[in-house]
PDB file of N, CA and C in Angstrom:
ATOM      1  N   MET A 119       0.614  -0.977  -0.141  1.00 46.00           N
ATOM      2  CA  MET A 119      -0.127   0.082  -0.316  1.00 46.00           C
ATOM      3  C   MET A 119       1.039   1.208   0.095  1.00 46.00           C
ATOM      4  N   PRO A 120       0.457   2.060  -0.970  1.00 48.00           N
ATOM      5  CA  PRO A 120       1.293   3.397  -1.184  1.00 48.00           C
ATOM      6  C   PRO A 120       1.046   4.003   0.259  1.00 48.00           C
ATOM      7  N   LYS A 121       2.184   5.034   0.659  1.00 49.00           N
ATOM      8  CA  LYS A 121       2.498   5.803   1.988  1.00 49.00           C
ATOM      9  C   LYS A 121       1.267   6.677   2.150  1.00 49.00           C
ATOM     10  N   ASN A 122       1.069   7.079   3.182  1.00 54.00           N
ATOM     11  CA  ASN A 122       0.163   7.898   3.437  1.00 54.00           C
ATOM     12  C   ASN A 122      -1.225   7.820   2.940  1.00 54.00           C
ATOM     13  N   HIS A 123      -1.611   6.424   3.255  1.00 62.00           N
ATOM     14  CA  HIS A 123      -2.952   6.016   3.146  1.00 62.00           C
ATOM     15  C   HIS A 123      -3.602   5.512   4.126  1.00 62.00           C
ATOM     16  N   PRO A 124      -4.623   5.739   4.361  1.00 78.00           N
ATOM     17  CA  PRO A 124      -5.031   5.499   5.814  1.00 78.00           C
ATOM     18  C   PRO A 124      -5.134   3.497   5.582  1.00 78.00           C
ATOM     19  N   ILE A 125      -5.489   3.148   6.559  1.00 87.00           N
ATOM     20  CA  ILE A 125      -5.570   2.040   7.058  1.00 87.00           C
ATOM     21  C   ILE A 125      -6.844   1.779   6.504  1.00 87.00           C
ATOM     22  N   PRO A 126      -7.053   0.635   5.572  1.00 92.00           N
ATOM     23  CA  PRO A 126      -8.316   0.712   4.675  1.00 92.00           C
ATOM     24  C   PRO A 126      -9.409  -0.257   5.759  1.00 92.00           C
ATOM     25  N   HIS A 127     -10.797   0.071   5.913  1.00 90.00           N
ATOM     26  CA  HIS A 127     -11.903  -0.730   7.055  1.00 90.00           C
ATOM     27  C   HIS A 127     -12.172  -2.115   6.185  1.00 90.00           C
ATOM     28  N   LEU A 128     -11.889  -2.022   4.862  1.00 95.00           N
ATOM     29  CA  LEU A 128     -12.570  -3.476   3.886  1.00 95.00           C
ATOM     30  C   LEU A 128     -11.381  -3.842   3.127  1.00 95.00           C
ATOM     31  N   SER A 129     -11.194  -4.792   3.212  1.00 97.00           N
ATOM     32  CA  SER A 129     -10.224  -5.779   2.121  1.00 97.00           C
ATOM     33  C   SER A 129     -11.544  -6.611   1.318  1.00 97.00           C
ATOM     34  N   ILE A 130     -11.414  -6.050  -0.276  1.00 97.00           N
ATOM     35  CA  ILE A 130     -11.958  -6.796  -0.960  1.00 97.00           C
ATOM     36  C   ILE A 130     -11.191  -7.743  -2.351  1.00 97.00           C
ATOM     37  N   VAL A 131     -11.132  -8.952  -1.637  1.00 98.00           N
ATOM     38  CA  VAL A 131     -10.651 -10.117  -2.651  1.00 98.00           C
ATOM     39  C   VAL A 131     -11.289 -10.686  -3.821  1.00 98.00           C
ATOM     40  N   VAL A 132     -10.611 -10.473  -5.006  1.00 97.00           N
ATOM     41  CA  VAL A 132     -11.262 -10.731  -5.877  1.00 97.00           C
ATOM     42  C   VAL A 132     -10.317 -11.761  -6.754  1.00 97.00           C
ATOM     43  N   PRO A 133     -10.215 -12.961  -6.790  1.00 97.00           N
ATOM     44  CA  PRO A 133      -9.506 -13.772  -7.236  1.00 97.00           C
ATOM     45  C   PRO A 133      -9.904 -13.830  -8.503  1.00 97.00           C
ATOM     46  N   ILE A 134      -8.633 -14.239  -9.122  1.00 94.00           N
ATOM     47  CA  ILE A 134      -8.450 -14.488 -10.922  1.00 94.00           C
ATOM     48  C   ILE A 134      -8.777 -16.505 -10.578  1.00 94.00           C
ATOM     49  N   GLY A 135      -9.850 -16.647 -11.323  1.00 87.00           N
ATOM     50  CA  GLY A 135      -9.762 -18.060 -11.388  1.00 87.00           C
ATOM     51  C   GLY A 135      -9.644 -18.455 -12.980  1.00 87.00           C
ATOM     52  N   ARG A 136     -10.152 -19.339 -13.574  1.00 87.00           N
ATOM     53  CA  ARG A 136      -9.993 -19.914 -14.775  1.00 87.00           C
ATOM     54  C   ARG A 136     -10.867 -19.080 -15.908  1.00 87.00           C
ATOM     55  N   ASP A 137     -11.899 -18.331 -15.638  1.00 92.00           N
ATOM     56  CA  ASP A 137     -12.371 -17.791 -16.406  1.00 92.00           C
ATOM     57  C   ASP A 137     -12.126 -16.029 -16.403  1.00 92.00           C
ATOM     58  N   VAL A 138     -11.069 -15.672 -17.269  1.00 92.00           N
ATOM     59  CA  VAL A 138     -10.339 -14.261 -16.941  1.00 92.00           C
ATOM     60  C   VAL A 138     -11.927 -13.166 -17.310  1.00 92.00           C
ATOM     61  N   ALA A 139     -12.192 -13.524 -18.398  1.00 94.00           N
ATOM     62  CA  ALA A 139     -13.330 -12.743 -18.986  1.00 94.00           C
ATOM     63  C   ALA A 139     -14.477 -12.471 -17.816  1.00 94.00           C
ATOM     64  N   ALA A 140     -14.925 -13.362 -16.759  1.00 95.00           N
ATOM     65  CA  ALA A 140     -15.432 -13.243 -15.353  1.00 95.00           C
ATOM     66  C   ALA A 140     -14.953 -12.225 -14.758  1.00 95.00           C
ATOM     67  N   PHE A 141     -14.038 -13.043 -14.454  1.00 95.00           N
ATOM     68  CA  PHE A 141     -13.099 -11.895 -13.281  1.00 95.00           C
ATOM     69  C   PHE A 141     -12.848 -10.539 -13.924  1.00 95.00           C
ATOM     70  N   GLU A 142     -12.573 -10.179 -15.343  1.00 95.00           N
ATOM     71  CA  GLU A 142     -12.686  -9.194 -15.620  1.00 95.00           C
ATOM     72  C   GLU A 142     -13.543  -7.874 -15.172  1.00 95.00           C
ATOM     73  N   SER A 143     -15.018  -8.859 -15.388  1.00 96.00           N
ATOM     74  CA  SER A 143     -16.168  -7.872 -15.232  1.00 96.00           C
ATOM     75  C   SER A 143     -16.381  -7.741 -13.664  1.00 96.00           C
ATOM     76  N   THR A 144     -16.364  -8.765 -13.002  1.00 97.00           N
ATOM     77  CA  THR A 144     -16.347  -8.595 -11.239  1.00 97.00           C
ATOM     78  C   THR A 144     -15.399  -7.719 -11.288  1.00 97.00           C
ATOM     79  N   LEU A 145     -14.392  -7.610 -11.797  1.00 97.00           N
ATOM     80  CA  LEU A 145     -13.195  -6.289 -10.802  1.00 97.00           C
ATOM     81  C   LEU A 145     -13.662  -4.959 -11.223  1.00 97.00           C
ATOM     82  N   ILE A 146     -14.418  -4.803 -12.802  1.00 96.00           N
ATOM     83  CA  ILE A 146     -14.959  -3.563 -13.049  1.00 96.00           C
ATOM     84  C   ILE A 146     -16.071  -3.117 -12.236  1.00 96.00           C
ATOM     85  N   SER A 147     -17.057  -3.690 -11.863  1.00 97.00           N
ATOM     86  CA  SER A 147     -18.115  -3.470 -11.053  1.00 97.00           C
ATOM     87  C   SER A 147     -17.474  -3.286  -9.780  1.00 97.00           C
ATOM     88  N   VAL A 148     -16.701  -3.992  -9.378  1.00 97.00           N
ATOM     89  CA  VAL A 148     -15.905  -3.480  -7.743  1.00 97.00           C
ATOM     90  C   VAL A 148     -15.533  -2.186  -8.242  1.00 97.00           C
ATOM     91  N   LEU A 149     -14.637  -2.009  -9.053  1.00 97.00           N
ATOM     92  CA  LEU A 149     -14.032  -0.941  -8.728  1.00 97.00           C
ATOM     93  C   LEU A 149     -14.845   0.623  -9.472  1.00 97.00           C
ATOM     94  N   GLU A 150     -15.868   0.336 -10.094  1.00 97.00           N
ATOM     95  CA  GLU A 150     -17.267   1.074 -10.658  1.00 97.00           C
ATOM     96  C   GLU A 150     -17.786   1.606  -8.578  1.00 97.00           C
ATOM     97  N   THR A 151     -18.090   0.295  -8.167  1.00 97.00           N
ATOM     98  CA  THR A 151     -18.686   0.888  -6.863  1.00 97.00           C
ATOM     99  C   THR A 151     -17.843   0.658  -5.280  1.00 97.00           C
ATOM    100  N   GLN A 152     -16.476   0.868  -5.626  1.00 96.00           N
ATOM    101  CA  GLN A 152     -16.121   0.475  -4.526  1.00 96.00           C
ATOM    102  C   GLN A 152     -16.342   1.385  -3.426  1.00 96.00           C
ATOM    103  N   PRO A 153     -16.343   0.700  -1.935  1.00 94.00           N
ATOM    104  CA  PRO A 153     -16.532   1.723  -1.118  1.00 94.00           C
ATOM    105  C   PRO A 153     -15.527   2.365  -0.812  1.00 94.00           C
ATOM    106  N   GLU A 154     -15.997   3.645   0.146  1.00 92.00           N
ATOM    107  CA  GLU A 154     -14.534   4.451   0.446  1.00 92.00           C
ATOM    108  C   GLU A 154     -13.713   3.841   1.997  1.00 92.00           C
ATOM    109  N   GLY A 155     -12.720   4.236   1.987  1.00 92.00           N
ATOM    110  CA  GLY A 155     -12.125   3.110   2.999  1.00 92.00           C
ATOM    111  C   GLY A 155     -11.966   1.735   2.738  1.00 92.00           C
ATOM    112  N   SER A 156     -12.020   1.651   1.599  1.00 95.00           N
ATOM    113  CA  SER A 156     -11.431   0.014   0.949  1.00 95.00           C
ATOM    114  C   SER A 156      -9.946   0.148  -0.001  1.00 95.00           C
ATOM    115  N   GLU A 157      -9.829  -1.594   0.261  1.00 97.00           N
ATOM    116  CA  GLU A 157      -8.940  -1.813  -0.416  1.00 97.00           C
ATOM    117  C   GLU A 157      -8.922  -3.186  -1.845  1.00 97.00           C
ATOM    118  N   VAL A 158      -9.044  -3.335  -2.868  1.00 98.00           N
ATOM    119  CA  VAL A 158      -9.578  -4.516  -3.589  1.00 98.00           C
ATOM    120  C   VAL A 158      -7.647  -5.142  -3.701  1.00 98.00           C
ATOM    121  N   ILE A 159      -7.618  -6.382  -3.381  1.00 98.00           N
ATOM    122  CA  ILE A 159      -6.594  -7.447  -3.593  1.00 98.00           C
ATOM    123  C   ILE A 159      -7.217  -8.503  -5.016  1.00 98.00           C
ATOM    124  N   VAL A 160      -6.003  -8.510  -5.827  1.00 97.00           N
ATOM    125  CA  VAL A 160      -6.304  -9.603  -6.657  1.00 97.00           C
ATOM    126  C   VAL A 160      -5.157 -10.587  -6.675  1.00 97.00           C
ATOM    127  N   PRO A 161      -5.410 -12.089  -5.958  1.00 97.00           N
ATOM    128  CA  PRO A 161      -4.664 -12.900  -5.600  1.00 97.00           C
ATOM    129  C   PRO A 161      -4.696 -13.543  -7.077  1.00 97.00           C
ATOM    130  N   HIS A 162      -3.541 -14.078  -7.724  1.00 96.00           N
ATOM    131  CA  HIS A 162      -3.245 -14.752  -8.846  1.00 96.00           C
ATOM    132  C   HIS A 162      -2.194 -15.434  -9.591  1.00 96.00           C
ATOM    133  N   ASP A 163      -1.870 -16.448  -9.602  1.00 95.00           N
ATOM    134  CA  ASP A 163      -0.817 -17.559 -10.000  1.00 95.00           C
ATOM    135  C   ASP A 163       0.347 -17.216 -11.059  1.00 95.00           C
ATOM    136  N   GLY A 164       0.281 -15.790 -11.244  1.00 94.00           N
ATOM    137  CA  GLY A 164       1.740 -15.379 -11.859  1.00 94.00           C
ATOM    138  C   GLY A 164       1.223 -15.230 -12.770  1.00 94.00           C
ATOM    139  N   SER A 165       0.174 -15.740 -14.054  1.00 91.00           N
ATOM    140  CA  SER A 165       0.066 -15.424 -15.439  1.00 91.00           C
ATOM    141  C   SER A 165      -0.986 -14.260 -15.823  1.00 91.00           C
ATOM    142  N   TYR A 166      -1.262 -13.512 -14.893  1.00 92.00           N
ATOM    143  CA  TYR A 166      -2.323 -12.564 -15.096  1.00 92.00           C
ATOM    144  C   TYR A 166      -1.388 -10.980 -14.884  1.00 92.00           C
ATOM    145  N   ASP A 167      -1.294 -10.744 -16.243  1.00 90.00           N
ATOM    146  CA  ASP A 167      -0.078  -9.099 -16.815  1.00 90.00           C
ATOM    147  C   ASP A 167      -0.683  -7.842 -16.251  1.00 90.00           C
ATOM    148  N   ASP A 168      -2.114  -7.696 -15.717  1.00 91.00           N
ATOM    149  CA  ASP A 168      -2.623  -6.362 -15.481  1.00 91.00           C
ATOM    150  C   ASP A 168      -2.767  -5.546 -16.958  1.00 91.00           C
ATOM    151  N   PRO A 169      -3.385  -6.080 -17.992  1.00 92.00           N
ATOM    152  CA  PRO A 169      -3.563  -5.153 -19.235  1.00 92.00           C
ATOM    153  C   PRO A 169      -4.143  -4.072 -19.005  1.00 92.00           C
ATOM    154  N   PHE A 170      -4.851  -3.953 -18.189  1.00 91.00           N
ATOM    155  CA  PHE A 170      -5.614  -2.572 -17.812  1.00 91.00           C
ATOM    156  C   PHE A 170      -4.721  -1.605 -17.405  1.00 91.00           C
ATOM    157  N   ASP A 171      -3.557  -2.080 -16.779  1.00 94.00           N
ATOM    158  CA  ASP A 171      -2.787  -0.988 -15.947  1.00 94.00           C
ATOM    159  C   ASP A 171      -3.515  -0.740 -14.760  1.00 94.00           C
ATOM    160  N   LEU A 172      -3.470  -1.524 -13.983  1.00 94.00           N
ATOM    161  CA  LEU A 172      -4.794  -0.948 -12.318  1.00 94.00           C
ATOM    162  C   LEU A 172      -3.944  -1.095 -11.679  1.00 94.00           C
ATOM    163  N   CYS A 173      -2.572  -1.058 -11.625  1.00 92.00           N
ATOM    164  CA  CYS A 173      -1.227  -1.546 -10.094  1.00 92.00           C
ATOM    165  C   CYS A 173      -2.203  -0.290  -9.134  1.00 92.00           C
ATOM    166  N   GLU A 174      -2.357   1.059  -9.691  1.00 93.00           N
ATOM    167  CA  GLU A 174      -2.175   2.140  -8.417  1.00 93.00           C
ATOM    168  C   GLU A 174      -4.034   2.155  -7.822  1.00 93.00           C
ATOM    169  N   GLU A 175      -4.904   0.953  -8.587  1.00 95.00           N
ATOM    170  CA  GLU A 175      -5.852   1.209  -7.738  1.00 95.00           C
ATOM    171  C   GLU A 175      -6.313  -0.387  -7.379  1.00 95.00           C
ATOM    172  N   VAL A 176      -5.213  -1.387  -7.529  1.00 97.00           N
ATOM    173  CA  VAL A 176      -5.563  -3.083  -7.228  1.00 97.00           C
ATOM    174  C   VAL A 176      -4.105  -3.118  -6.919  1.00 97.00           C
ATOM    175  N   ARG A 177      -4.182  -3.912  -5.304  1.00 96.00           N
ATOM    176  CA  ARG A 177      -3.040  -4.962  -5.157  1.00 96.00           C
ATOM    177  C   ARG A 177      -3.488  -5.818  -5.394  1.00 96.00           C
ATOM    178  N   PHE A 178      -2.528  -6.380  -6.509  1.00 97.00           N
ATOM    179  CA  PHE A 178      -1.899  -7.788  -7.137  1.00 97.00           C
ATOM    180  C   PHE A 178      -1.249  -8.505  -6.554  1.00 97.00           C
ATOM    181  N   VAL A 179      -1.622  -9.592  -5.684  1.00 96.00           N
ATOM    182  CA  VAL A 179      -0.594 -10.541  -5.154  1.00 96.00           C
ATOM    183  C   VAL A 179      -0.474 -11.528  -5.954  1.00 96.00           C
ATOM    184  N   VAL A 180       0.629 -12.432  -6.057  1.00 96.00           N
ATOM    185  CA  VAL A 180       1.291 -14.101  -6.771  1.00 96.00           C
ATOM    186  C   VAL A 180       1.019 -14.827  -5.506  1.00 96.00           C
ATOM    187  N   GLY A 181      -0.107 -15.694  -5.732  1.00 94.00           N
ATOM    188  CA  GLY A 181       0.135 -17.051  -4.943  1.00 94.00           C
ATOM    189  C   GLY A 181       1.348 -18.114  -5.622  1.00 94.00           C
ATOM    190  N   GLU A 182       0.801 -19.147  -4.522  1.00 93.00           N
ATOM    191  CA  GLU A 182       2.175 -20.359  -5.163  1.00 93.00           C
ATOM    192  C   GLU A 182       1.317 -21.517  -6.151  1.00 93.00           C
ATOM    193  N   THR A 183       0.117 -21.152  -6.176  1.00 92.00           N
ATOM    194  CA  THR A 183      -0.763 -21.963  -6.928  1.00 92.00           C
ATOM    195  C   THR A 183      -2.154 -21.246  -7.722  1.00 92.00           C
ATOM    196  N   ASP A 184      -2.494 -22.047  -8.385  1.00 91.00           N
ATOM    197  CA  ASP A 184      -3.911 -21.549  -9.419  1.00 91.00           C
ATOM    198  C   ASP A 184      -5.192 -22.065  -8.661  1.00 91.00           C
ATOM    199  N   GLU A 185      -4.979 -22.447  -7.537  1.00 94.00           N
ATOM    200  CA  GLU A 185      -6.337 -23.307  -6.583  1.00 94.00           C
ATOM    201  C   GLU A 185      -6.929 -21.899  -6.016  1.00 94.00           C
ATOM    202  N   VAL A 186      -8.102 -21.586  -6.066  1.00 93.00           N
ATOM    203  CA  VAL A 186      -8.858 -20.473  -5.972  1.00 93.00           C
ATOM    204  C   VAL A 186      -8.496 -20.373  -4.379  1.00 93.00           C
ATOM    205  N   VAL A 187      -8.833 -21.446  -3.361  1.00 95.00           N
ATOM    206  CA  VAL A 187      -8.665 -21.492  -2.335  1.00 95.00           C
ATOM    207  C   VAL A 187      -7.844 -20.789  -1.644  1.00 95.00           C
ATOM    208  N   GLU A 188      -6.405 -21.501  -1.822  1.00 96.00           N
ATOM    209  CA  GLU A 188      -4.805 -20.873  -1.713  1.00 96.00           C
ATOM    210  C   GLU A 188      -5.087 -19.230  -1.950  1.00 96.00           C
ATOM    211  N   LEU A 189      -5.156 -18.959  -3.572  1.00 96.00           N
ATOM    212  CA  LEU A 189      -5.257 -17.778  -3.684  1.00 96.00           C
ATOM    213  C   LEU A 189      -5.805 -17.500  -2.802  1.00 96.00           C
ATOM    214  N   ILE A 190      -7.078 -17.307  -2.168  1.00 97.00           N
ATOM    215  CA  ILE A 190      -7.550 -16.640  -1.413  1.00 97.00           C
ATOM    216  C   ILE A 190      -6.976 -16.019   0.012  1.00 97.00           C
ATOM    217  N   ALA A 191      -6.114 -17.397   0.473  1.00 97.00           N
ATOM    218  CA  ALA A 191      -6.102 -17.292   1.575  1.00 97.00           C
ATOM    219  C   ALA A 191      -4.158 -16.632   1.431  1.00 97.00           C
ATOM    220  N   THR A 192      -4.056 -16.626   0.293  1.00 96.00           N
ATOM    221  CA  THR A 192      -2.632 -15.949   0.206  1.00 96.00           C
ATOM    222  C   THR A 192      -3.055 -14.118   0.278  1.00 96.00           C
ATOM    223  N   ALA A 193      -4.129 -14.060   0.082  1.00 97.00           N
ATOM    224  CA  ALA A 193      -4.707 -12.190  -0.241  1.00 97.00           C
ATOM    225  C   ALA A 193      -5.061 -12.072   1.326  1.00 97.00           C
ATOM    226  N   ALA A 194      -5.394 -12.699   2.039  1.00 96.00           N
ATOM    227  CA  ALA A 194      -6.478 -12.993   3.280  1.00 96.00           C
ATOM    228  C   ALA A 194      -4.853 -12.516   4.162  1.00 96.00           C
ATOM    229  N   THR A 195      -3.844 -12.873   3.976  1.00 96.00           N
ATOM    230  CA  THR A 195      -2.811 -12.910   4.660  1.00 96.00           C
ATOM    231  C   THR A 195      -2.008 -11.404   4.550  1.00 96.00           C
ATOM    232  N   GLN A 196      -2.491 -10.857   3.609  1.00 95.00           N
ATOM    233  CA  GLN A 196      -1.754  -9.530   3.180  1.00 95.00           C
ATOM    234  C   GLN A 196      -2.543  -8.270   3.393  1.00 95.00           C
ATOM    235  N   ALA A 197      -4.168  -8.897   3.403  1.00 97.00           N
ATOM    236  CA  ALA A 197      -4.927  -8.143   3.469  1.00 97.00           C
ATOM    237  C   ALA A 197      -5.111  -6.985   5.047  1.00 97.00           C
ATOM    238  N   LEU A 198      -5.362  -5.665   5.008  1.00 95.00           N
ATOM    239  CA  LEU A 198      -4.890  -4.839   6.053  1.00 95.00           C
ATOM    240  C   LEU A 198      -6.689  -4.613   5.995  1.00 95.00           C
ATOM    241  N   GLY A 199      -7.047  -4.559   5.437  1.00 94.00           N
ATOM    242  CA  GLY A 199      -8.538  -4.178   6.183  1.00 94.00           C
ATOM    243  C   GLY A 199      -9.064  -4.849   7.582  1.00 94.00           C
ATOM    244  N   ARG A 200     -10.022  -4.436   8.190  1.00 91.00           N
ATOM    245  CA  ARG A 200     -10.238  -4.914   9.624  1.00 91.00           C
ATOM    246  C   ARG A 200     -11.252  -6.613   9.236  1.00 91.00           C
ATOM    247  N   PHE A 201     -12.268  -6.192   8.082  1.00 93.00           N
ATOM    248  CA  PHE A 201     -13.157  -6.878   7.405  1.00 93.00           C
ATOM    249  C   PHE A 201     -12.249  -7.564   5.877  1.00 93.00           C
ATOM    250  N   VAL A 202     -12.434  -8.352   5.241  1.00 95.00           N
ATOM    251  CA  VAL A 202     -12.354  -9.004   4.128  1.00 95.00           C
ATOM    252  C   VAL A 202     -13.504  -9.654   3.495  1.00 95.00           C
ATOM    253  N   HIS A 203     -13.998  -9.615   2.229  1.00 95.00           N
ATOM    254  CA  HIS A 203     -14.930 -10.024   1.550  1.00 95.00           C
ATOM    255  C   HIS A 203     -14.003 -10.451   0.007  1.00 95.00           C
ATOM    256  N   VAL A 204     -14.808 -11.750   0.155  1.00 96.00           N
ATOM    257  CA  VAL A 204     -14.233 -12.042  -1.124  1.00 96.00           C
ATOM    258  C   VAL A 204     -15.450 -12.573  -1.916  1.00 96.00           C
ATOM    259  N   LEU A 205     -15.061 -11.835  -3.301  1.00 95.00           N
ATOM    260  CA  LEU A 205     -15.966 -11.793  -4.978  1.00 95.00           C
ATOM    261  C   LEU A 205     -15.428 -13.030  -5.719  1.00 95.00           C
ATOM    262  N   SER A 206     -16.133 -13.809  -6.145  1.00 92.00           N
ATOM    263  CA  SER A 206     -15.729 -14.927  -7.363  1.00 92.00           C
ATOM    264  C   SER A 206     -16.152 -14.396  -8.219  1.00 92.00           C
ATOM    265  N   ASP A 207     -15.473 -15.153  -9.612  1.00 89.00           N
ATOM    266  CA  ASP A 207     -15.632 -14.633 -11.024  1.00 89.00           C
ATOM    267  C   ASP A 207     -17.034 -14.606 -11.318  1.00 89.00           C
ATOM    268  N   GLY A 208     -17.419 -13.675 -12.082  1.00 91.00           N
ATOM    269  CA  GLY A 208     -18.995 -13.458 -12.413  1.00 91.00           C
ATOM    270  C   GLY A 208     -19.975 -12.892 -11.789  1.00 91.00           C
ATOM    271  N   LEU A 209     -19.356 -12.523 -10.403  1.00 94.00           N
ATOM    272  CA  LEU A 209     -20.094 -11.830  -9.341  1.00 94.00           C
ATOM    273  C   LEU A 209     -20.561 -10.337  -9.984  1.00 94.00           C
ATOM    274  N   ARG A 210     -21.330  -9.604  -9.633  1.00 95.00           N
ATOM    275  CA  ARG A 210     -21.329  -7.973 -10.009  1.00 95.00           C
ATOM    276  C   ARG A 210     -21.560  -7.558  -8.292  1.00 95.00           C
ATOM    277  N   ALA A 211     -20.916  -6.521  -7.818  1.00 96.00           N
ATOM    278  CA  ALA A 211     -21.175  -5.890  -7.069  1.00 96.00           C
ATOM    279  C   ALA A 211     -21.860  -4.615  -7.392  1.00 96.00           C
ATOM    280  N   THR A 212     -22.544  -4.146  -7.038  1.00 95.00           N
ATOM    281  CA  THR A 212     -23.346  -3.157  -7.044  1.00 95.00           C
ATOM    282  C   THR A 212     -23.419  -2.061  -5.708  1.00 95.00           C
ATOM    283  N   CYS A 213     -24.242  -0.600  -6.557  1.00 94.00           N
ATOM    284  CA  CYS A 213     -24.096   0.726  -5.780  1.00 94.00           C
ATOM    285  C   CYS A 213     -24.305   0.015  -3.955  1.00 94.00           C
ATOM    286  N   GLY A 214     -23.836   0.553  -3.232  1.00 94.00           N
ATOM    287  CA  GLY A 214     -24.252  -0.207  -1.969  1.00 94.00           C
ATOM    288  C   GLY A 214     -23.704  -1.263  -1.044  1.00 94.00           C
ATOM    289  N   TRP A 215     -23.385  -2.406  -2.341  1.00 93.00           N
ATOM    290  CA  TRP A 215     -23.495  -3.960  -1.960  1.00 93.00           C
ATOM    291  C   TRP A 215     -22.634  -4.375  -0.485  1.00 93.00           C
ATOM    292  N   THR A 216     -21.913  -3.471   0.009  1.00 92.00           N
ATOM    293  CA  THR A 216     -21.112  -3.851   0.769  1.00 92.00           C
ATOM    294  C   THR A 216     -21.904  -3.144   2.301  1.00 92.00           C
ATOM    295  N   ASP A 217     -22.677  -2.467   2.184  1.00 90.00           N
ATOM    296  CA  ASP A 217     -23.100  -1.352   3.484  1.00 90.00           C
ATOM    297  C   ASP A 217     -23.854  -2.555   4.515  1.00 90.00           C
ATOM    298  N   ASP A 218     -24.689  -2.816   4.112  1.00 89.00           N
ATOM    299  CA  ASP A 218     -25.727  -3.860   5.306  1.00 89.00           C
ATOM    300  C   ASP A 218     -25.078  -4.991   5.832  1.00 89.00           C
ATOM    301  N   ALA A 219     -23.654  -5.316   5.383  1.00 86.00           N
ATOM    302  CA  ALA A 219     -23.019  -6.239   6.198  1.00 86.00           C
ATOM    303  C   ALA A 219     -21.990  -5.446   7.215  1.00 86.00           C
ATOM    304  N   LEU A 220     -21.454  -4.478   6.294  1.00 87.00           N
ATOM    305  CA  LEU A 220     -20.391  -3.719   7.463  1.00 87.00           C
ATOM    306  C   LEU A 220     -21.139  -3.002   8.653  1.00 87.00           C
ATOM    307  N   ASP A 221     -22.728  -2.898   8.427  1.00 87.00           N
ATOM    308  CA  ASP A 221     -22.944  -2.075   9.620  1.00 87.00           C
ATOM    309  C   ASP A 221     -23.600  -3.024  10.447  1.00 87.00           C
ATOM    310  N   TYR A 222     -23.902  -4.353   9.905  1.00 86.00           N
ATOM    311  CA  TYR A 222     -24.111  -5.349  11.055  1.00 86.00           C
ATOM    312  C   TYR A 222     -23.055  -5.756  12.170  1.00 86.00           C
ATOM    313  N   PHE A 223     -21.419  -5.867  11.064  1.00 84.00           N
ATOM    314  CA  PHE A 223     -20.309  -6.320  11.829  1.00 84.00           C
ATOM    315  C   PHE A 223     -19.851  -4.934  12.378  1.00 84.00           C
ATOM    316  N   ASP A 224     -19.909  -3.515  12.397  1.00 81.00           N
ATOM    317  CA  ASP A 224     -19.617  -2.392  12.952  1.00 81.00           C
ATOM    318  C   ASP A 224     -20.145  -2.490  14.522  1.00 81.00           C
ATOM    319  N   HIS A 225     -21.662  -2.930  14.233  1.00 78.00           N
ATOM    320  CA  HIS A 225     -22.175  -2.721  15.304  1.00 78.00           C
ATOM    321  C   HIS A 225     -22.376  -4.044  16.122  1.00 78.00           C
ATOM    322  N   PHE A 226     -21.878  -5.417  16.012  1.00 67.00           N
ATOM    323  CA  PHE A 226     -22.343  -6.501  16.568  1.00 67.00           C
ATOM    324  C   PHE A 226     -21.757  -6.405  17.905  1.00 67.00           C
ATOM    325  N   ASP A 227     -22.830  -6.961  18.775  1.00 62.00           N
ATOM    326  CA  ASP A 227     -22.041  -7.001  20.484  1.00 62.00           C
ATOM    327  C   ASP A 227     -21.792  -8.329  21.010  1.00 62.00           C
TER     328      ASP A 227
END
């Protein structure tokens, strides 16, 4: 994470699976509706080359395998947020998509 950025409240993990087009669709929807105070982490097996030059907006992390569960675990160990949310290929984030969950966990006794 670049210097002088506050610690994120939420880490959003979007692992790259076998369907790169579905991954990119999901990532675009996340970036279009990214909650304030969040970071986006994209774990992959080293084969993704960031064709859209998103390294300023997204933190790419390389795992040791292409297994999605292992990629998520790799991202989780590097996540800086208080909460971690994982989105799979093909899912679409919409406006306010994290509001209810964060409100619940922020006020959970």
